[in-house]
């Protein structure tokens, strides 16, 4: 079994899941963007714009060829004249005539000029907080441009009395009645769009950087092993870990029965099947899964042994509320026979072997010949053996025990197990020359974007 990476393109359901999973982030960014746009509109100064339009013509002889040439020259000239508008040659006379307390550079910040393509028209627009002054400035700048062209830029030469180029006002600037800015609707819409774009970008980035396993598809893209089943999330699982016994008709109990069915259909060698139930990291539900899997197997009348091989943080004794002072470690040390450490539980044919006293060298004990002999003795007495082992990435105990059993069943928790951890656990099993029989996914959400991951 080798880990594999996710391939292929995203499907529509993946985008839908992305939006559903991050809708709160997207909504928050959109609201913030709209709020910023509205605040910018409310606190921006009220500005007015006034525009004067001028026409550029070139004096000609009236002949057709001269008329065409003069028109072409005028269309080229308006582009240059538009660039001349915000310069000192045009603005300084306006400042002097109107007695403005401004420099040409400061006034140029309020002025813009444009010349539409293939026309002889220049549009000069002035922006100011005072609507009357905006119109006055626009007309004054238009007159100043006409004078600058006639007397300096296109000054008459030789015996000519006047310039060949004339700049005439065809539409005088008028006092605006409505402000050009702020535009509350436009600023609000722009803020909402920017906020939405930022929210979607953050959601995509968050999804790309999030390596947590959430659905069965995520597991299938990471591990090349069969999915044995999925267990829905239950917020009360800590209070009732043995859900198969406590609530037989609960959806989680039925999910464990489906896992049992799939486990029974595994292509196993002859003899008593023995499974090591482990996970990549702590708190992924491997002890609860091992306990309920043992219970569901015992429900069918099979003789089942549940062994607590987690000699670091044992859970079997606590989950089943039994005495755990004597157990596996004592059997392996030769202090107690296996028959004296096994404890029957309930009315079924389920027998429990708690961890016992915690030794200083769990990995060495679990990999010893005594462990192999103990498992062999149990194979002669039971139909199924379930071994609850520590997480693979924390210690080597589970990998060591897996070599002595039929194989390992890996537990991964939706929303907490990360893909690199899952791949690392597979590698640990592979390095121990053990078999990975399948994966069980726990804590699958019953609500939200991933609720249909296992149904």
CSV table of C-alpha atoms in Angstrom, one decimal:
chain,number,residue,atom,x,y,z
A,1,UNK,CA,0.0,0.0,0.0
A,2,UNK,CA,1.5,3.3,-1.1
A,3,UNK,CA,0.3,6.9,-0.4
A,4,UNK,CA,-0.8,8.8,-3.4
A,5,UNK,CA,-1.5,12.5,-4.1
A,6,UNK,CA,-4.7,14.0,-5.2
A,7,UNK,CA,-5.1,14.4,-9.0
A,8,UNK,CA,-7.6,15.7,-11.5
A,9,UNK,CA,-9.5,18.9,-11.7
A,10,UNK,CA,-12.0,20.2,-9.3
A,11,UNK,CA,-15.6,19.4,-9.9
A,12,UNK,CA,-18.6,21.6,-9.4
A,13,UNK,CA,-19.4,20.0,-6.1
A,14,UNK,CA,-15.9,20.9,-4.9
A,15,UNK,CA,-16.6,24.6,-5.6
A,16,UNK,CA,-20.0,24.3,-3.9
A,17,UNK,CA,-18.4,22.7,-0.9
A,18,UNK,CA,-15.7,25.5,-0.9
A,19,UNK,CA,-18.4,28.2,-0.8
A,20,UNK,CA,-20.5,26.4,1.8
A,21,UNK,CA,-17.5,25.8,4.0
A,22,UNK,CA,-16.2,29.3,3.8
A,23,UNK,CA,-19.5,31.2,3.4
A,24,UNK,CA,-19.0,33.1,6.7
A,25,UNK,CA,-15.6,34.3,5.7
A,26,UNK,CA,-16.8,35.4,2.3
A,27,UNK,CA,-19.8,37.1,3.8
A,28,UNK,CA,-17.7,38.9,6.4
A,29,UNK,CA,-15.2,40.2,3.7
A,30,UNK,CA,-18.1,41.4,1.5
A,31,UNK,CA,-19.7,43.3,4.4
A,32,UNK,CA,-16.4,44.8,5.4
A,33,UNK,CA,-15.7,45.8,1.8
A,34,UNK,CA,-19.2,47.4,1.5
A,35,UNK,CA,-18.7,49.2,4.8
A,36,UNK,CA,-15.4,50.6,3.8
A,37,UNK,CA,-16.9,51.8,0.5
A,38,UNK,CA,-19.8,53.5,2.3
A,39,UNK,CA,-17.5,55.1,4.8
A,40,UNK,CA,-15.2,56.3,2.1
A,41,UNK,CA,-18.2,57.9,0.4
A,42,UNK,CA,-19.6,59.5,3.5
A,43,UNK,CA,-16.3,61.0,4.6
A,44,UNK,CA,-15.0,62.1,1.2
A,45,UNK,CA,-15.3,65.8,0.3
A,46,UNK,CA,-18.1,66.8,-2.0
A,47,UNK,CA,-16.7,67.7,-5.4
A,48,UNK,CA,-18.2,69.2,-8.6
A,49,UNK,CA,-17.0,68.8,-12.2
A,50,UNK,CA,-17.5,71.3,-15.0
A,51,UNK,CA,-16.4,70.7,-18.6
A,52,UNK,CA,-15.7,73.1,-21.5
A,53,UNK,CA,-15.4,71.8,-25.1
A,54,UNK,CA,-13.2,73.5,-27.7
A,55,UNK,CA,-12.8,72.9,-31.4
A,56,UNK,CA,-9.5,73.1,-33.1
A,57,UNK,CA,-9.4,74.2,-36.8
A,58,UNK,CA,-6.7,75.1,-39.3
A,59,UNK,CA,-7.0,77.9,-41.8
A,60,UNK,CA,-6.8,76.6,-45.4
A,61,UNK,CA,-7.2,77.8,-48.9
A,62,UNK,CA,-10.4,76.0,-49.6
A,63,UNK,CA,-9.0,73.5,-52.0
A,64,UNK,CA,-9.9,69.9,-51.5
A,65,UNK,CA,-6.4,68.7,-50.9
A,66,UNK,CA,-5.6,71.6,-48.5
A,67,UNK,CA,-8.9,71.0,-46.6
A,68,UNK,CA,-8.0,67.3,-46.1
A,69,UNK,CA,-4.5,68.2,-45.0
A,70,UNK,CA,-5.6,70.8,-42.6
A,71,UNK,CA,-8.2,68.5,-41.0
A,72,UNK,CA,-5.5,65.8,-40.6
A,73,UNK,CA,-3.2,68.3,-39.0
A,74,UNK,CA,-5.9,69.5,-36.6
A,75,UNK,CA,-6.7,66.0,-35.4
A,76,UNK,CA,-3.1,65.4,-34.7
A,77,UNK,CA,-2.7,68.7,-33.0
A,78,UNK,CA,-5.6,68.2,-30.5
A,79,UNK,CA,-3.7,65.3,-28.9
A,80,UNK,CA,-0.7,67.6,-28.2
A,81,UNK,CA,-2.9,70.5,-27.0
A,82,UNK,CA,-4.7,68.2,-24.5
A,83,UNK,CA,-1.3,67.4,-23.0
A,84,UNK,CA,-0.5,71.1,-22.9
A,85,UNK,CA,-3.6,72.0,-20.9
A,86,UNK,CA,-2.3,71.1,-17.4
A,87,UNK,CA,1.0,72.9,-17.9
A,88,UNK,CA,2.2,76.3,-16.7
A,89,UNK,CA,1.9,78.0,-20.2
A,90,UNK,CA,-1.9,77.6,-19.9
A,91,UNK,CA,-2.5,77.7,-16.1
A,92,UNK,CA,-0.3,80.5,-15.0
A,93,UNK,CA,-2.3,83.2,-16.9
A,94,UNK,CA,-5.5,81.7,-15.3
A,95,UNK,CA,-4.0,82.0,-11.8
A,96,UNK,CA,-2.9,85.5,-12.5
A,97,UNK,CA,-6.3,86.7,-14.0
A,98,UNK,CA,-8.4,85.1,-11.3
A,99,UNK,CA,-6.1,86.0,-8.4
A,100,UNK,CA,-5.8,82.4,-7.2
A,101,UNK,CA,-3.6,81.5,-4.3
A,102,UNK,CA,-2.4,78.4,-6.1
A,103,UNK,CA,0.6,77.2,-8.1
A,104,UNK,CA,0.3,75.8,-11.5
A,105,UNK,CA,1.1,72.3,-10.2
A,106,UNK,CA,-1.6,72.5,-7.6
A,107,UNK,CA,-4.2,73.7,-10.1
A,108,UNK,CA,-3.1,71.0,-12.6
A,109,UNK,CA,-4.3,68.4,-10.0
A,110,UNK,CA,-7.8,69.7,-10.5
A,111,UNK,CA,-7.7,69.7,-14.3
A,112,UNK,CA,-7.9,67.0,-16.9
A,113,UNK,CA,-8.1,67.2,-20.7
A,114,UNK,CA,-9.0,64.6,-23.3
A,115,UNK,CA,-9.2,64.5,-27.1
A,116,UNK,CA,-11.5,61.8,-28.5
A,117,UNK,CA,-9.9,59.8,-31.3
A,118,UNK,CA,-10.3,61.1,-34.9
A,119,UNK,CA,-12.0,64.3,-33.7
A,120,UNK,CA,-10.9,68.0,-33.5
A,121,UNK,CA,-12.5,68.5,-30.1
A,122,UNK,CA,-10.7,69.0,-26.7
A,123,UNK,CA,-12.7,68.4,-23.5
A,124,UNK,CA,-11.3,70.3,-20.5
A,125,UNK,CA,-12.7,69.2,-17.1
A,126,UNK,CA,-12.1,71.0,-13.8
A,127,UNK,CA,-12.9,69.5,-10.4
A,128,UNK,CA,-13.5,71.7,-7.4
A,129,UNK,CA,-15.4,71.8,-4.1
A,130,UNK,CA,-17.2,75.0,-5.3
A,131,UNK,CA,-19.5,74.4,-8.4
A,132,UNK,CA,-19.3,78.0,-9.5
A,133,UNK,CA,-15.5,78.1,-9.3
A,134,UNK,CA,-15.3,74.8,-11.2
A,135,UNK,CA,-17.2,76.3,-14.2
A,136,UNK,CA,-15.3,79.6,-14.0
A,137,UNK,CA,-11.9,77.8,-14.0
A,138,UNK,CA,-12.9,75.6,-16.9
A,139,UNK,CA,-13.9,78.5,-19.1
A,140,UNK,CA,-10.8,80.5,-18.1
A,141,UNK,CA,-8.5,77.6,-18.9
A,142,UNK,CA,-10.3,77.1,-22.3
A,143,UNK,CA,-9.7,80.8,-23.1
A,144,UNK,CA,-6.1,80.6,-21.9
A,145,UNK,CA,-5.5,77.5,-24.1
A,146,UNK,CA,-6.9,79.3,-27.2
A,147,UNK,CA,-4.6,82.3,-26.5
A,148,UNK,CA,-1.5,80.1,-25.9
A,149,UNK,CA,-2.1,78.3,-29.2
A,150,UNK,CA,-2.7,81.5,-31.1
A,151,UNK,CA,0.2,83.6,-29.6
A,152,UNK,CA,2.8,81.0,-28.6
A,153,UNK,CA,2.3,77.5,-29.8
A,154,UNK,CA,1.1,78.3,-33.3
A,155,UNK,CA,2.3,82.0,-33.4
A,156,UNK,CA,2.0,83.7,-36.9
A,157,UNK,CA,5.2,83.7,-38.9
A,158,UNK,CA,6.4,86.1,-41.6
A,159,UNK,CA,3.8,88.4,-43.0
A,160,UNK,CA,0.9,86.5,-41.5
A,161,UNK,CA,-1.4,88.6,-39.2
A,162,UNK,CA,-2.8,85.7,-37.3
A,163,UNK,CA,-2.2,82.1,-36.5
A,164,UNK,CA,-3.3,79.4,-38.9
A,165,UNK,CA,-4.7,77.4,-35.9
A,166,UNK,CA,-7.8,78.5,-34.1
A,167,UNK,CA,-9.2,77.1,-30.9
A,168,UNK,CA,-12.9,78.1,-30.3
A,169,UNK,CA,-15.3,77.2,-27.6
A,170,UNK,CA,-18.2,75.2,-28.8
A,171,UNK,CA,-19.7,74.3,-25.4
A,172,UNK,CA,-19.0,76.6,-22.5
A,173,UNK,CA,-18.7,75.1,-19.0
A,174,UNK,CA,-21.8,75.4,-16.9
A,175,UNK,CA,-22.3,75.5,-13.1
A,176,UNK,CA,-23.0,71.9,-12.1
A,177,UNK,CA,-26.1,71.2,-10.0
A,178,UNK,CA,-25.1,67.7,-8.8
A,179,UNK,CA,-21.8,66.6,-7.2
A,180,UNK,CA,-19.6,64.3,-9.2
A,181,UNK,CA,-18.4,62.6,-6.0
A,182,UNK,CA,-18.9,61.0,-3.7
A,183,UNK,CA,-21.2,58.6,-5.4
A,184,UNK,CA,-22.6,56.5,-2.6
A,185,UNK,CA,-24.1,53.8,-4.8
A,186,UNK,CA,-21.0,53.4,-6.9
A,187,UNK,CA,-18.6,53.4,-3.9
A,188,UNK,CA,-20.8,50.9,-2.0
A,189,UNK,CA,-21.1,48.6,-5.0
A,190,UNK,CA,-17.3,48.8,-5.6
A,191,UNK,CA,-16.6,48.1,-2.0
A,192,UNK,CA,-18.9,45.0,-2.0
A,193,UNK,CA,-17.3,43.7,-5.2
A,194,UNK,CA,-13.8,44.1,-3.8
A,195,UNK,CA,-14.8,42.6,-0.5
A,196,UNK,CA,-16.4,39.6,-2.3
A,197,UNK,CA,-13.3,39.1,-4.4
A,198,UNK,CA,-11.1,39.2,-1.4
A,199,UNK,CA,-13.3,36.8,0.5
A,200,UNK,CA,-13.3,34.3,-2.4
A,201,UNK,CA,-9.5,34.7,-2.7
A,202,UNK,CA,-9.1,34.0,1.0
A,203,UNK,CA,-11.4,31.0,0.9
A,204,UNK,CA,-9.5,29.5,-2.0
A,205,UNK,CA,-6.2,30.1,-0.3
A,206,UNK,CA,-7.6,28.7,2.9
A,207,UNK,CA,-8.8,25.6,1.1
A,208,UNK,CA,-5.4,25.1,-0.7
A,209,UNK,CA,-3.4,25.4,2.5
A,210,UNK,CA,-5.9,23.2,4.5
A,211,UNK,CA,-4.5,19.6,4.3
A,212,UNK,CA,-7.1,18.2,6.7
A,213,UNK,CA,-9.1,15.1,5.7
A,214,UNK,CA,-12.8,16.0,5.4
A,215,UNK,CA,-14.4,13.5,3.1
A,216,UNK,CA,-14.0,10.0,1.9
A,217,UNK,CA,-12.7,11.4,-1.3
A,218,UNK,CA,-9.9,13.1,0.5
A,219,UNK,CA,-8.9,9.8,2.1
A,220,UNK,CA,-9.1,7.9,-1.3
A,221,UNK,CA,-6.9,10.6,-2.9
A,222,UNK,CA,-4.2,10.1,-0.1
A,223,UNK,CA,-4.3,6.3,0.7
A,224,UNK,CA,-4.5,3.5,-1.8
A,225,UNK,CA,-6.5,1.2,0.5
A,226,UNK,CA,-10.2,0.3,0.7
A,227,UNK,CA,-12.6,2.5,2.8
A,228,UNK,CA,-14.2,0.2,5.3
A,229,UNK,CA,-16.8,2.7,6.4
A,230,UNK,CA,-17.5,6.1,7.9
A,231,UNK,CA,-18.7,7.0,11.4
A,232,UNK,CA,-20.8,10.2,11.8
A,233,UNK,CA,-19.8,12.8,14.4
A,234,UNK,CA,-21.4,12.6,17.8
A,235,UNK,CA,-20.8,15.4,20.3
A,236,UNK,CA,-21.7,13.0,23.1
A,237,UNK,CA,-19.2,10.3,22.1
A,238,UNK,CA,-17.0,11.0,25.1
A,239,UNK,CA,-19.9,10.3,27.5
A,240,UNK,CA,-21.1,7.1,25.6
A,241,UNK,CA,-18.1,5.6,23.8
A,242,UNK,CA,-19.9,2.2,23.6
A,243,UNK,CA,-22.7,3.4,21.4
A,244,UNK,CA,-23.4,0.0,20.0
A,245,UNK,CA,-24.3,-1.2,23.5
A,246,UNK,CA,-25.7,2.1,24.9
A,247,UNK,CA,-27.9,3.0,21.9
A,248,UNK,CA,-28.2,0.1,19.5
A,249,UNK,CA,-30.4,1.9,17.0
A,250,UNK,CA,-28.3,5.1,16.9
A,251,UNK,CA,-27.0,6.1,13.5
A,252,UNK,CA,-23.5,5.7,14.8
A,253,UNK,CA,-24.2,2.1,15.9
A,254,UNK,CA,-25.6,1.3,12.5
A,255,UNK,CA,-22.4,2.8,11.0
A,256,UNK,CA,-20.3,0.5,13.1
A,257,UNK,CA,-22.4,-2.5,11.9
A,258,UNK,CA,-21.7,-1.5,8.3
A,259,UNK,CA,-18.0,-1.4,9.2
A,260,UNK,CA,-18.3,-4.9,10.7
A,261,UNK,CA,-19.8,-6.2,7.5
A,262,UNK,CA,-17.0,-4.7,5.4
A,263,UNK,CA,-14.4,-6.1,7.7
A,264,UNK,CA,-15.9,-9.6,7.4
A,265,UNK,CA,-15.7,-9.4,3.6
A,266,UNK,CA,-12.0,-8.6,3.6
A,267,UNK,CA,-9.9,-11.0,1.6
A,268,UNK,CA,-8.1,-12.7,4.6
A,269,UNK,CA,-5.9,-15.7,4.9
A,270,UNK,CA,-7.2,-18.8,6.5
A,271,UNK,CA,-7.3,-18.9,10.3
A,272,UNK,CA,-8.5,-16.4,12.9
A,273,UNK,CA,-8.4,-12.9,11.7
A,274,UNK,CA,-6.5,-10.5,13.9
A,275,UNK,CA,-6.7,-6.7,13.4
A,276,UNK,CA,-4.6,-3.9,14.8
A,277,UNK,CA,-6.8,-0.8,15.0
A,278,UNK,CA,-4.6,2.3,15.1
A,279,UNK,CA,-4.4,5.9,13.8
A,280,UNK,CA,-1.9,8.5,12.7
A,281,UNK,CA,-2.3,10.8,15.7
A,282,UNK,CA,-4.1,10.8,19.1
A,283,UNK,CA,-7.8,11.8,19.5
A,284,UNK,CA,-8.9,10.4,16.2
A,285,UNK,CA,-11.3,7.8,17.7
A,286,UNK,CA,-9.3,4.6,17.3
A,287,UNK,CA,-10.0,3.2,20.8
A,288,UNK,CA,-13.8,3.9,20.4
A,289,UNK,CA,-13.7,2.3,16.9
A,290,UNK,CA,-11.9,-0.8,18.2
A,291,UNK,CA,-14.4,-1.2,21.1
A,292,UNK,CA,-17.5,-0.8,19.0
A,293,UNK,CA,-16.1,-3.0,16.2
A,294,UNK,CA,-15.6,-5.7,18.8
A,295,UNK,CA,-19.1,-5.3,20.1
A,296,UNK,CA,-20.7,-5.6,16.7
A,297,UNK,CA,-18.7,-8.7,15.9
A,298,UNK,CA,-19.7,-10.3,19.2
A,299,UNK,CA,-23.4,-9.4,18.4
A,300,UNK,CA,-23.3,-12.1,15.7
A,301,UNK,CA,-22.4,-14.8,18.2
A,302,UNK,CA,-18.7,-14.9,17.4
A,303,UNK,CA,-16.1,-15.3,20.0
A,304,UNK,CA,-14.2,-12.0,20.0
A,305,UNK,CA,-11.2,-10.8,22.0
A,306,UNK,CA,-10.4,-7.1,22.4
A,307,UNK,CA,-6.8,-6.6,23.4
A,308,UNK,CA,-5.6,-3.2,24.8
A,309,UNK,CA,-2.1,-3.0,23.4
A,310,UNK,CA,-1.9,0.7,24.1
A,311,UNK,CA,0.6,0.4,27.0
A,312,UNK,CA,1.0,4.1,27.2
A,313,UNK,CA,-2.5,5.5,27.4
A,314,UNK,CA,-4.9,2.5,27.7
A,315,UNK,CA,-8.6,3.1,27.2
A,316,UNK,CA,-10.3,-0.3,27.1
A,317,UNK,CA,-10.7,-0.7,30.9
A,318,UNK,CA,-12.2,2.8,31.2
A,319,UNK,CA,-14.5,2.4,28.2
A,320,UNK,CA,-15.9,-0.9,29.5
A,321,UNK,CA,-15.7,0.1,33.1
A,322,UNK,CA,-13.7,-3.0,34.2
A,323,UNK,CA,-10.7,-3.5,36.4
A,324,UNK,CA,-7.5,-2.9,34.5
A,325,UNK,CA,-4.8,-3.6,37.1
A,326,UNK,CA,-3.9,-6.9,35.5
A,327,UNK,CA,-3.7,-7.4,31.8
A,328,UNK,CA,-1.5,-7.8,28.7
A,329,UNK,CA,1.7,-6.5,30.2
A,330,UNK,CA,1.4,-9.0,33.1
A,331,UNK,CA,0.7,-11.9,30.6
A,332,UNK,CA,3.8,-10.9,28.5
A,333,UNK,CA,5.9,-10.7,31.6
A,334,UNK,CA,4.8,-14.2,32.7
A,335,UNK,CA,3.2,-13.1,35.9
A,336,UNK,CA,-0.3,-14.1,34.9
A,337,UNK,CA,-1.6,-16.7,32.5
A,338,UNK,CA,-3.7,-15.5,29.6
A,339,UNK,CA,-6.8,-17.2,30.9
A,340,UNK,CA,-6.5,-15.4,34.2
A,341,UNK,CA,-6.2,-12.0,32.6
A,342,UNK,CA,-9.0,-12.2,30.1
A,343,UNK,CA,-12.4,-10.8,31.4
A,344,UNK,CA,-15.8,-11.7,29.8
A,345,UNK,CA,-18.1,-8.8,29.2
A,346,UNK,CA,-21.8,-8.8,29.0
A,347,UNK,CA,-24.0,-11.6,27.7
A,348,UNK,CA,-22.1,-11.9,24.4
A,349,UNK,CA,-19.0,-13.8,23.7
A,350,UNK,CA,-16.8,-10.7,24.0
A,351,UNK,CA,-13.7,-11.1,26.1
A,352,UNK,CA,-11.4,-8.2,27.2
A,353,UNK,CA,-7.7,-8.1,27.9
A,354,UNK,CA,-6.9,-4.7,29.4
A,355,UNK,CA,-3.4,-3.2,29.3
A,356,UNK,CA,-2.4,-4.0,32.8
A,357,UNK,CA,0.6,-2.3,34.5
A,358,UNK,CA,2.3,0.2,32.2
A,359,UNK,CA,5.9,-1.0,31.4
A,360,UNK,CA,8.9,1.2,30.7
A,361,UNK,CA,9.6,-0.4,27.3
A,362,UNK,CA,6.2,-0.9,25.6
A,363,UNK,CA,7.6,-1.3,22.0
A,364,UNK,CA,10.1,-4.1,23.1
A,365,UNK,CA,7.4,-6.0,25.0
A,366,UNK,CA,4.9,-5.8,22.1
A,367,UNK,CA,7.4,-7.0,19.6
A,368,UNK,CA,8.6,-9.9,21.8
A,369,UNK,CA,8.2,-13.6,21.2
A,370,UNK,CA,5.8,-13.6,24.2
A,371,UNK,CA,3.4,-11.3,22.3
A,372,UNK,CA,3.5,-13.7,19.3
A,373,UNK,CA,2.8,-16.7,21.5
A,374,UNK,CA,0.0,-14.8,23.3
A,375,UNK,CA,-1.7,-14.0,19.9
A,376,UNK,CA,-1.2,-17.6,18.8
A,377,UNK,CA,-2.9,-18.9,21.9
A,378,UNK,CA,-5.8,-16.4,21.4
A,379,UNK,CA,-6.2,-17.5,17.7
A,380,UNK,CA,-7.0,-21.0,18.9
A,381,UNK,CA,-9.7,-19.8,21.3
A,382,UNK,CA,-11.4,-16.9,19.4
A,383,UNK,CA,-13.0,-16.2,16.0
A,384,UNK,CA,-11.8,-12.6,15.9
A,385,UNK,CA,-9.0,-10.6,17.6
A,386,UNK,CA,-9.1,-6.8,17.8
A,387,UNK,CA,-6.0,-5.1,19.0
A,388,UNK,CA,-6.2,-1.5,20.2
A,389,UNK,CA,-2.7,0.0,19.5
A,390,UNK,CA,-1.2,3.5,20.0
A,391,UNK,CA,-1.0,6.1,17.1
A,392,UNK,CA,1.6,5.3,14.5
A,393,UNK,CA,3.3,8.6,14.2
A,394,UNK,CA,3.8,9.0,18.0
A,395,UNK,CA,5.5,5.6,18.7
A,396,UNK,CA,6.3,2.4,16.8
A,397,UNK,CA,4.1,0.1,19.0
A,398,UNK,CA,1.3,-0.2,16.4
A,399,UNK,CA,3.7,-1.0,13.5
A,400,UNK,CA,5.5,-3.6,15.6
A,401,UNK,CA,2.2,-5.4,16.6
A,402,UNK,CA,0.9,-5.2,13.0
A,403,UNK,CA,3.6,-7.5,11.9
A,404,UNK,CA,2.3,-10.2,14.2
A,405,UNK,CA,-1.4,-9.9,13.1
A,406,UNK,CA,-3.4,-10.2,9.9
A,407,UNK,CA,-3.0,-6.5,9.3
A,408,UNK,CA,-3.8,-3.0,10.4
A,409,UNK,CA,-7.0,-1.0,10.2
A,410,UNK,CA,-6.2,2.8,10.1
A,411,UNK,CA,-8.6,5.3,11.6
A,412,UNK,CA,-8.7,8.8,10.3
A,413,UNK,CA,-10.8,11.6,11.8
A,414,UNK,CA,-12.6,14.0,9.5
A,415,UNK,CA,-11.6,17.6,10.2
A,416,UNK,CA,-8.5,16.8,12.2
A,417,UNK,CA,-6.4,14.2,10.5
A,418,UNK,CA,-4.1,15.8,7.9
A,419,UNK,CA,-3.2,14.2,4.7
A,420,UNK,CA,0.6,14.2,5.4
A,421,UNK,CA,-0.1,12.5,8.7
A,422,UNK,CA,-2.2,9.9,7.0
A,423,UNK,CA,0.4,9.3,4.4
A,424,UNK,CA,3.1,9.1,7.1
A,425,UNK,CA,1.0,6.4,8.9
A,426,UNK,CA,0.8,4.4,5.8
A,427,UNK,CA,4.5,4.6,5.3
A,428,UNK,CA,5.1,3.5,8.9
A,429,UNK,CA,2.9,0.4,8.3
A,430,UNK,CA,4.7,-0.3,5.0
A,431,UNK,CA,8.1,0.1,6.6
A,432,UNK,CA,7.2,-2.5,9.3
A,433,UNK,CA,6.4,-4.9,6.4
A,434,UNK,CA,2.8,-5.1,7.7
A,435,UNK,CA,-0.5,-5.1,5.8
A,436,UNK,CA,-2.9,-2.1,5.6
A,437,UNK,CA,-6.3,-3.7,5.3
A,438,UNK,CA,-8.4,-0.5,5.1
A,439,UNK,CA,-9.3,2.8,6.5
A,440,UNK,CA,-12.3,3.9,8.8
A,441,UNK,CA,-13.2,7.5,8.8
A,442,UNK,CA,-14.6,8.9,12.0
A,443,UNK,CA,-16.3,12.2,13.0
A,444,UNK,CA,-17.9,12.7,9.7
A,445,UNK,CA,-20.1,15.8,9.9
A,446,UNK,CA,-23.9,15.4,9.8
A,447,UNK,CA,-24.4,19.0,8.8
A,448,UNK,CA,-22.6,21.5,6.5
A,449,UNK,CA,-20.8,21.2,3.2
A,450,UNK,CA,-19.3,17.7,3.9
A,451,UNK,CA,-22.5,16.2,5.4
A,452,UNK,CA,-23.0,14.1,2.3
A,453,UNK,CA,-19.6,12.5,2.5
A,454,UNK,CA,-21.1,9.3,4.0
A,455,UNK,CA,-24.7,8.6,3.8
